[in-house]
mmCIF file of C-alpha atoms in Angstrom:
data_model
loop_
_atom_site.group_PDB
_atom_site.id
_atom_site.type_symbol
_atom_site.label_atom_id
_atom_site.label_comp_id
_atom_site.label_asym_id
_atom_site.label_seq_id
_atom_site.Cartn_x
_atom_site.Cartn_y
_atom_site.Cartn_z
ATOM 1 C CA UNK A 1 -13.459 -18.810 12.138
ATOM 2 C CA UNK A 2 -14.122 -14.877 11.676
ATOM 3 C CA UNK A 3 -11.033 -13.960 13.206
ATOM 4 C CA UNK A 4 -8.851 -16.272 10.861
ATOM 5 C CA UNK A 5 -10.615 -14.985 7.873
ATOM 6 C CA UNK A 6 -10.820 -11.242 8.779
ATOM 7 C CA UNK A 7 -7.088 -10.848 9.720
ATOM 8 C CA UNK A 8 -6.037 -13.049 6.640
ATOM 9 C CA UNK A 9 -8.014 -10.545 4.173
ATOM 10 C CA UNK A 10 -6.696 -7.159 5.911
ATOM 11 C CA UNK A 11 -2.987 -8.854 6.571
ATOM 12 C CA UNK A 12 -3.422 -9.837 2.836
ATOM 13 C CA UNK A 13 -4.196 -6.850 1.396
ATOM 14 C CA UNK A 14 -1.752 -5.020 3.818
ATOM 15 C CA UNK A 15 1.314 -6.299 2.106
ATOM 16 C CA UNK A 16 0.450 -6.051 -1.516
ATOM 17 C CA UNK A 17 3.304 -3.768 -2.681
ATOM 18 C CA UNK A 18 4.513 -3.527 0.673
ATOM 19 C CA UNK A 19 8.563 -3.755 1.814
ATOM 20 C CA UNK A 20 8.106 -7.379 2.551
ATOM 21 C CA UNK A 21 7.276 -8.444 -0.704
ATOM 22 C CA UNK A 22 9.878 -6.207 -1.685
ATOM 23 C CA UNK A 23 13.365 -7.532 0.442
ATOM 24 C CA UNK A 24 11.627 -11.225 -0.388
ATOM 25 C CA UNK A 25 12.390 -10.914 -4.003
ATOM 26 C CA UNK A 26 15.263 -8.732 -3.797
ATOM 27 C CA UNK A 27 16.734 -11.872 -1.189
ATOM 28 C CA UNK A 28 15.432 -14.075 -3.867
ATOM 29 C CA UNK A 29 17.013 -12.347 -7.019
ATOM 30 C CA UNK A 30 20.407 -11.880 -4.750
ATOM 31 C CA UNK A 31 20.989 -16.191 -3.561
ATOM 32 C CA UNK A 32 18.879 -17.687 -6.487
ATOM 33 C CA UNK A 33 17.883 -20.097 -3.402
ATOM 34 C CA UNK A 34 14.164 -20.001 -3.165
ATOM 35 C CA UNK A 35 13.691 -22.481 -0.106
ATOM 36 C CA UNK A 36 16.128 -20.816 2.007
ATOM 37 C CA UNK A 37 14.629 -17.334 1.230
ATOM 38 C CA UNK A 38 11.044 -18.761 1.839
ATOM 39 C CA UNK A 39 12.114 -21.264 5.304
ATOM 40 C CA UNK A 40 13.243 -17.418 6.799
ATOM 41 C CA UNK A 41 10.499 -15.547 5.691
ATOM 42 C CA UNK A 42 8.167 -18.144 7.191
ATOM 43 C CA UNK A 43 10.261 -18.547 10.546
ATOM 44 C CA UNK A 44 10.601 -14.469 10.779
ATOM 45 C CA UNK A 45 6.485 -14.210 9.866
ATOM 46 C CA UNK A 46 6.180 -17.159 12.227
ATOM 47 C CA UNK A 47 7.288 -15.422 15.013
ATOM 48 C CA UNK A 48 6.220 -11.635 14.615
ATOM 49 C CA UNK A 49 2.307 -13.637 13.934
ATOM 50 C CA UNK A 50 2.971 -15.052 17.358
ATOM 51 C CA UNK A 51 4.302 -11.698 19.150
ATOM 52 C CA UNK A 52 1.342 -9.293 17.816
ATOM 53 C CA UNK A 53 -1.344 -12.307 18.339
ATOM 54 C CA UNK A 54 -0.181 -12.958 22.216
ATOM 55 C CA UNK A 55 0.305 -9.146 22.401
ATOM 56 C CA UNK A 56 -3.417 -8.596 21.019
ATOM 57 C CA UNK A 57 -4.893 -11.587 23.681
ATOM 58 C CA UNK A 58 -3.425 -9.680 26.460
ATOM 59 C CA UNK A 59 -4.720 -6.204 25.552
ATOM 60 C CA UNK A 60 -8.298 -8.204 25.898
ATOM 61 C CA UNK A 61 -7.541 -9.009 29.480
ATOM 62 C CA UNK A 62 -6.711 -5.793 30.257
ATOM 63 C CA UNK A 63 -9.225 -3.439 28.483
ATOM 64 C CA UNK A 64 -13.111 -3.693 27.584
ATOM 65 C CA UNK A 65 -14.576 -3.704 24.544
ATOM 66 C CA UNK A 66 -15.054 -0.358 23.092
ATOM 67 C CA UNK A 67 -11.215 0.692 23.478
ATOM 68 C CA UNK A 68 -10.975 -2.843 21.948
ATOM 69 C CA UNK A 69 -12.726 -1.577 18.882
ATOM 70 C CA UNK A 70 -10.741 1.826 19.077
ATOM 71 C CA UNK A 71 -7.394 0.180 18.848
ATOM 72 C CA UNK A 72 -8.561 -2.248 15.996
ATOM 73 C CA UNK A 73 -10.272 0.500 13.827
ATOM 74 C CA UNK A 74 -6.847 2.612 14.644
ATOM 75 C CA UNK A 75 -4.640 -0.305 13.435
ATOM 76 C CA UNK A 76 -6.698 -0.452 10.359
ATOM 77 C CA UNK A 77 -7.170 3.605 9.572
ATOM 78 C CA UNK A 78 -2.929 3.415 9.883
ATOM 79 C CA UNK A 79 -2.442 0.764 7.598
ATOM 80 C CA UNK A 80 -4.476 1.877 4.993
ATOM 81 C CA UNK A 81 -3.092 5.325 5.027
ATOM 82 C CA UNK A 82 0.492 3.714 5.238
ATOM 83 C CA UNK A 83 -0.285 1.711 1.771
ATOM 84 C CA UNK A 84 -1.428 5.436 0.588
ATOM 85 C CA UNK A 85 1.662 7.376 1.717
ATOM 86 C CA UNK A 86 5.123 7.430 0.195
ATOM 87 C CA UNK A 87 7.344 4.669 1.372
ATOM 88 C CA UNK A 88 10.628 4.649 1.804
ATOM 89 C CA UNK A 89 13.195 2.214 -0.240
ATOM 90 C CA UNK A 90 14.229 -1.030 1.117
ATOM 91 C CA UNK A 91 17.663 -1.852 1.744
ATOM 92 C CA UNK A 92 17.890 -5.235 -0.231
ATOM 93 C CA UNK A 93 20.592 -5.872 3.029
ATOM 94 C CA UNK A 94 23.954 -6.207 0.053
ATOM 95 C CA UNK A 95 26.565 -5.445 2.836
ATOM 96 C CA UNK A 96 25.044 -9.014 5.397
ATOM 97 C CA UNK A 97 27.379 -11.935 4.458
ATOM 98 C CA UNK A 98 25.319 -14.086 6.263
ATOM 99 C CA UNK A 99 23.966 -17.251 4.350
ATOM 100 C CA UNK A 100 20.408 -17.167 2.566
ATOM 101 C CA UNK A 101 18.329 -18.415 5.422
ATOM 102 C CA UNK A 102 20.136 -16.160 8.028
ATOM 103 C CA UNK A 103 20.047 -13.101 5.871
ATOM 104 C CA UNK A 104 16.042 -13.749 5.409
ATOM 105 C CA UNK A 105 14.858 -14.958 8.506
ATOM 106 C CA UNK A 106 17.091 -11.752 10.419
ATOM 107 C CA UNK A 107 16.201 -9.141 7.816
ATOM 108 C CA UNK A 108 12.309 -9.976 7.041
ATOM 109 C CA UNK A 109 11.944 -10.109 11.323
ATOM 110 C CA UNK A 110 13.252 -6.653 11.734
ATOM 111 C CA UNK A 111 11.651 -5.363 8.905
ATOM 112 C CA UNK A 112 7.861 -7.159 9.679
ATOM 113 C CA UNK A 113 8.977 -6.023 13.419
ATOM 114 C CA UNK A 114 6.436 -3.055 14.090
ATOM 115 C CA UNK A 115 4.853 -3.009 10.905
ATOM 116 C CA UNK A 116 0.822 -2.749 10.013
ATOM 117 C CA UNK A 117 0.255 -6.013 9.750
ATOM 118 C CA UNK A 118 1.320 -6.974 12.545
ATOM 119 C CA UNK A 119 -0.889 -4.153 14.386
ATOM 120 C CA UNK A 120 -3.656 -5.899 12.504
ATOM 121 C CA UNK A 121 -2.689 -9.264 13.941
ATOM 122 C CA UNK A 122 -2.705 -7.782 17.523
ATOM 123 C CA UNK A 123 -5.799 -5.647 17.017
ATOM 124 C CA UNK A 124 -7.725 -8.908 15.452
ATOM 125 C CA UNK A 125 -6.406 -11.310 18.626
ATOM 126 C CA UNK A 126 -7.663 -8.357 21.046
ATOM 127 C CA UNK A 127 -11.138 -8.702 19.616
ATOM 128 C CA UNK A 128 -11.598 -12.600 19.735
ATOM 129 C CA UNK A 129 -11.290 -15.070 22.273
ATOM 130 C CA UNK A 130 -9.834 -17.301 19.892
ATOM 131 C CA UNK A 131 -6.365 -15.416 19.341
ATOM 132 C CA UNK A 132 -4.503 -18.322 17.678
ATOM 133 C CA UNK A 133 -7.013 -17.853 14.789
ATOM 134 C CA UNK A 134 -5.665 -14.502 14.193
ATOM 135 C CA UNK A 135 -2.136 -15.762 14.174
ATOM 136 C CA UNK A 136 -3.117 -18.042 12.023
ATOM 137 C CA UNK A 137 -4.684 -16.109 9.196
ATOM 138 C CA UNK A 138 -1.901 -13.589 9.571
ATOM 139 C CA UNK A 139 0.552 -15.850 9.039
ATOM 140 C CA UNK A 140 -0.984 -16.778 5.851
ATOM 141 C CA UNK A 141 -2.019 -13.586 4.980
ATOM 142 C CA UNK A 142 1.528 -12.386 5.006
ATOM 143 C CA UNK A 143 2.969 -15.647 3.282
ATOM 144 C CA UNK A 144 0.399 -15.806 0.618
ATOM 145 C CA UNK A 145 1.046 -12.331 -0.356
ATOM 146 C CA UNK A 146 5.082 -12.651 -0.045
ATOM 147 C CA UNK A 147 5.058 -16.046 -1.871
ATOM 148 C CA UNK A 148 4.963 -14.856 -5.122
ATOM 149 C CA UNK A 149 7.331 -12.220 -4.667
ATOM 150 C CA UNK A 150 9.862 -14.646 -4.016
ATOM 151 C CA UNK A 151 9.150 -16.965 -6.875
ATOM 152 C CA UNK A 152 8.249 -14.406 -9.560
ATOM 153 C CA UNK A 153 10.852 -11.670 -8.138
ATOM 154 C CA UNK A 154 10.852 -8.843 -10.886
ATOM 155 C CA UNK A 155 8.084 -10.183 -12.358
ATOM 156 C CA UNK A 156 5.301 -9.856 -10.084
ATOM 157 C CA UNK A 157 5.350 -5.887 -10.647
ATOM 158 C CA UNK A 158 4.816 -6.679 -14.499
ATOM 159 C CA UNK A 159 1.965 -9.356 -13.478
ATOM 160 C CA UNK A 160 0.325 -7.455 -11.127
ATOM 161 C CA UNK A 161 -0.885 -4.159 -10.755
ATOM 162 C CA UNK A 162 0.562 -3.487 -7.590
ATOM 163 C CA UNK A 163 0.093 0.767 -7.222
ATOM 164 C CA UNK A 164 -3.864 0.360 -7.877
ATOM 165 C CA UNK A 165 -4.144 -2.568 -5.617
ATOM 166 C CA UNK A 166 -1.921 -0.355 -2.691
ATOM 167 C CA UNK A 167 -4.445 2.137 -3.723
ATOM 168 C CA UNK A 168 -7.964 0.250 -3.193
ATOM 169 C CA UNK A 169 -6.165 -1.930 -0.353
ATOM 170 C CA UNK A 170 -5.041 0.972 1.401
ATOM 171 C CA UNK A 171 -8.974 2.706 0.740
ATOM 172 C CA UNK A 172 -10.352 -0.221 2.026
ATOM 173 C CA UNK A 173 -8.569 -0.754 5.120
ATOM 174 C CA UNK A 174 -9.248 3.133 5.777
ATOM 175 C CA UNK A 175 -12.789 2.501 5.641
ATOM 176 C CA UNK A 176 -12.822 -0.359 7.997
ATOM 177 C CA UNK A 177 -10.652 1.408 10.181
ATOM 178 C CA UNK A 178 -12.930 3.874 10.373
ATOM 179 C CA UNK A 179 -16.018 1.898 10.817
ATOM 180 C CA UNK A 180 -14.525 0.001 13.849
ATOM 181 C CA UNK A 181 -13.828 3.579 15.482
ATOM 182 C CA UNK A 182 -17.214 4.861 14.934
ATOM 183 C CA UNK A 183 -18.255 1.988 16.325
ATOM 184 C CA UNK A 184 -15.566 2.297 19.590
ATOM 185 C CA UNK A 185 -17.502 5.682 20.175
ATOM 186 C CA UNK A 186 -21.255 4.017 19.868
ATOM 187 C CA UNK A 187 -21.750 6.156 16.934
ATOM 188 C CA UNK A 188 -22.686 3.444 14.037
#
Protein backbone atom coordinates (compact mmCIF):
# COMPACT_ATOMS: atom_id res chain seq x y z
CA UNK A 1 0.00 0.00 0.00
CA UNK A 2 2.95 2.30 0.67
CA UNK A 3 4.08 2.00 -2.97
CA UNK A 4 0.60 2.88 -4.19
CA UNK A 5 0.13 5.93 -1.99
CA UNK A 6 3.64 7.34 -2.28
CA UNK A 7 3.66 6.90 -6.06
CA UNK A 8 0.20 8.43 -6.39
CA UNK A 9 1.11 11.45 -4.28
CA UNK A 10 4.49 12.12 -5.89
CA UNK A 11 3.23 11.67 -9.46
CA UNK A 12 0.15 13.78 -8.76
CA UNK A 13 2.38 16.58 -7.45
CA UNK A 14 4.78 16.20 -10.38
CA UNK A 15 1.97 16.51 -12.93
CA UNK A 16 0.37 19.68 -11.55
CA UNK A 17 0.85 22.42 -14.12
CA UNK A 18 2.89 20.06 -16.26
CA UNK A 19 2.92 19.71 -20.04
CA UNK A 20 0.57 16.70 -19.89
CA UNK A 21 -2.14 18.87 -18.34
CA UNK A 22 -1.55 21.64 -20.86
CA UNK A 23 -1.65 19.35 -23.91
CA UNK A 24 -4.74 17.50 -22.65
CA UNK A 25 -6.55 20.82 -22.11
CA UNK A 26 -5.47 22.08 -25.55
CA UNK A 27 -6.76 18.90 -27.21
CA UNK A 28 -10.05 19.16 -25.32
CA UNK A 29 -10.43 22.74 -26.56
CA UNK A 30 -9.60 21.75 -30.12
CA UNK A 31 -11.79 18.66 -30.45
CA UNK A 32 -14.60 19.25 -27.91
CA UNK A 33 -14.67 15.47 -27.35
CA UNK A 34 -13.84 14.91 -23.70
CA UNK A 35 -14.51 11.17 -23.89
CA UNK A 36 -12.07 10.60 -26.74
CA UNK A 37 -9.40 12.79 -25.13
CA UNK A 38 -9.79 11.02 -21.77
CA UNK A 39 -9.67 7.59 -23.43
CA UNK A 40 -6.49 8.53 -25.31
CA UNK A 41 -5.00 9.96 -22.12
CA UNK A 42 -5.88 6.81 -20.16
CA UNK A 43 -4.35 4.47 -22.73
CA UNK A 44 -1.19 6.57 -23.14
CA UNK A 45 -0.81 6.85 -19.37
CA UNK A 46 -1.41 3.14 -18.83
CA UNK A 47 1.19 2.21 -21.46
CA UNK A 48 3.81 4.59 -20.06
CA UNK A 49 3.09 3.60 -16.45
CA UNK A 50 3.33 -0.10 -17.31
CA UNK A 51 6.66 0.40 -19.10
CA UNK A 52 7.98 2.36 -16.13
CA UNK A 53 6.81 -0.13 -13.53
CA UNK A 54 8.17 -3.08 -15.50
CA UNK A 55 11.51 -1.32 -15.93
CA UNK A 56 11.67 -0.54 -12.24
CA UNK A 57 10.94 -4.13 -11.28
CA UNK A 58 13.81 -5.29 -13.51
CA UNK A 59 16.17 -2.74 -11.97
CA UNK A 60 15.24 -4.04 -8.52
CA UNK A 61 16.42 -7.53 -9.50
CA UNK A 62 19.80 -6.33 -10.79
CA UNK A 63 21.08 -3.94 -8.13
CA UNK A 64 21.20 -3.74 -4.35
CA UNK A 65 19.21 -1.47 -2.04
CA UNK A 66 21.58 1.51 -1.78
CA UNK A 67 21.79 2.14 -5.55
CA UNK A 68 18.01 1.74 -5.80
CA UNK A 69 17.58 4.44 -3.13
CA UNK A 70 20.04 6.65 -5.00
CA UNK A 71 18.12 6.10 -8.26
CA UNK A 72 14.88 7.01 -6.47
CA UNK A 73 16.49 10.06 -4.88
CA UNK A 74 17.79 11.27 -8.23
CA UNK A 75 14.39 10.69 -9.87
CA UNK A 76 12.76 12.92 -7.26
CA UNK A 77 15.54 15.53 -7.38
CA UNK A 78 15.28 15.84 -11.16
CA UNK A 79 11.46 15.91 -10.97
CA UNK A 80 11.56 18.68 -8.37
CA UNK A 81 14.18 20.66 -10.27
CA UNK A 82 12.17 20.26 -13.46
CA UNK A 83 9.14 21.78 -11.77
CA UNK A 84 11.11 24.80 -10.59
CA UNK A 85 12.88 25.50 -13.89
CA UNK A 86 11.66 27.21 -17.03
CA UNK A 87 9.69 24.94 -19.34
CA UNK A 88 9.32 24.74 -23.07
CA UNK A 89 5.95 25.55 -24.55
CA UNK A 90 3.74 22.64 -25.51
CA UNK A 91 2.98 21.95 -29.16
CA UNK A 92 -0.84 21.72 -29.31
CA UNK A 93 -0.53 19.31 -32.28
CA UNK A 94 -2.67 21.49 -34.54
CA UNK A 95 -0.92 20.05 -37.62
CA UNK A 96 -1.96 16.51 -36.72
CA UNK A 97 -4.93 15.48 -38.85
CA UNK A 98 -5.85 12.39 -36.82
CA UNK A 99 -9.11 11.80 -34.94
CA UNK A 100 -9.31 13.02 -31.33
CA UNK A 101 -8.58 9.66 -29.70
CA UNK A 102 -5.51 8.91 -31.83
CA UNK A 103 -4.13 12.43 -31.46
CA UNK A 104 -4.60 12.28 -27.69
CA UNK A 105 -3.13 8.79 -27.38
CA UNK A 106 -0.09 9.34 -29.61
CA UNK A 107 0.56 12.92 -28.54
CA UNK A 108 0.29 12.22 -24.82
CA UNK A 109 2.22 8.94 -25.08
CA UNK A 110 5.12 10.72 -26.78
CA UNK A 111 4.95 13.66 -24.37
CA UNK A 112 4.90 11.42 -21.27
CA UNK A 113 7.64 9.09 -22.54
CA UNK A 114 10.79 9.82 -20.54
CA UNK A 115 8.97 12.42 -18.42
CA UNK A 116 9.64 12.86 -14.71
CA UNK A 117 6.60 10.81 -13.73
CA UNK A 118 7.91 7.84 -15.65
CA UNK A 119 11.14 7.94 -13.66
CA UNK A 120 9.25 8.31 -10.37
CA UNK A 121 7.12 5.25 -11.20
CA UNK A 122 10.23 3.26 -12.16
CA UNK A 123 12.02 4.32 -8.98
CA UNK A 124 9.05 3.40 -6.80
CA UNK A 125 8.73 0.03 -8.59
CA UNK A 126 12.41 -0.66 -7.96
CA UNK A 127 11.98 0.06 -4.25
CA UNK A 128 9.20 -2.47 -3.66
CA UNK A 129 8.34 -6.05 -4.64
CA UNK A 130 4.82 -4.76 -5.36
CA UNK A 131 5.57 -3.03 -8.65
CA UNK A 132 1.92 -3.32 -9.65
CA UNK A 133 1.05 -0.95 -6.82
CA UNK A 134 3.53 1.61 -8.17
CA UNK A 135 1.95 1.20 -11.61
CA UNK A 136 -1.56 1.79 -10.23
CA UNK A 137 -0.39 4.71 -8.08
CA UNK A 138 1.41 6.37 -11.00
CA UNK A 139 -1.49 5.82 -13.40
CA UNK A 140 -4.06 7.23 -10.99
CA UNK A 141 -1.77 10.13 -10.05
CA UNK A 142 -1.40 11.23 -13.67
CA UNK A 143 -5.10 10.75 -14.35
CA UNK A 144 -6.16 12.61 -11.19
CA UNK A 145 -3.97 15.56 -12.15
CA UNK A 146 -4.97 15.61 -15.83
CA UNK A 147 -8.71 14.85 -15.86
CA UNK A 148 -9.56 18.28 -14.41
CA UNK A 149 -7.51 19.89 -17.20
CA UNK A 150 -9.65 18.13 -19.81
CA UNK A 151 -12.92 18.95 -18.10
CA UNK A 152 -12.10 22.52 -17.05
CA UNK A 153 -9.74 23.42 -19.91
CA UNK A 154 -8.54 27.03 -19.61
CA UNK A 155 -10.57 27.58 -16.42
CA UNK A 156 -8.21 25.25 -14.51
CA UNK A 157 -5.54 27.97 -14.38
CA UNK A 158 -8.13 30.44 -13.06
CA UNK A 159 -9.43 28.08 -10.36
CA UNK A 160 -6.17 26.42 -9.26
CA UNK A 161 -3.05 28.52 -8.58
CA UNK A 162 -0.75 26.35 -10.69
CA UNK A 163 2.45 28.38 -10.30
CA UNK A 164 2.51 28.28 -6.47
CA UNK A 165 1.53 24.61 -6.59
CA UNK A 166 4.43 23.90 -8.96
CA UNK A 167 6.84 25.71 -6.62
CA UNK A 168 5.61 23.90 -3.51
CA UNK A 169 5.47 20.54 -5.28
CA UNK A 170 8.93 21.04 -6.75
CA UNK A 171 10.32 21.90 -3.33
CA UNK A 172 8.69 18.85 -1.75
CA UNK A 173 10.01 16.54 -4.46
CA UNK A 174 13.51 18.01 -4.08
CA UNK A 175 13.38 17.49 -0.32
CA UNK A 176 12.13 13.94 -0.71
CA UNK A 177 14.85 13.24 -3.27
CA UNK A 178 17.63 14.58 -1.06
CA UNK A 179 16.36 12.48 1.84
CA UNK A 180 16.43 9.32 -0.29
CA UNK A 181 19.84 10.16 -1.73
CA UNK A 182 21.35 10.71 1.71
CA UNK A 183 19.88 7.39 2.86
CA UNK A 184 21.62 5.72 -0.08
CA UNK A 185 24.94 6.97 1.25
CA UNK A 186 24.06 6.07 4.84
CA UNK A 187 24.07 9.72 5.93
CA UNK A 188 20.62 9.77 7.51
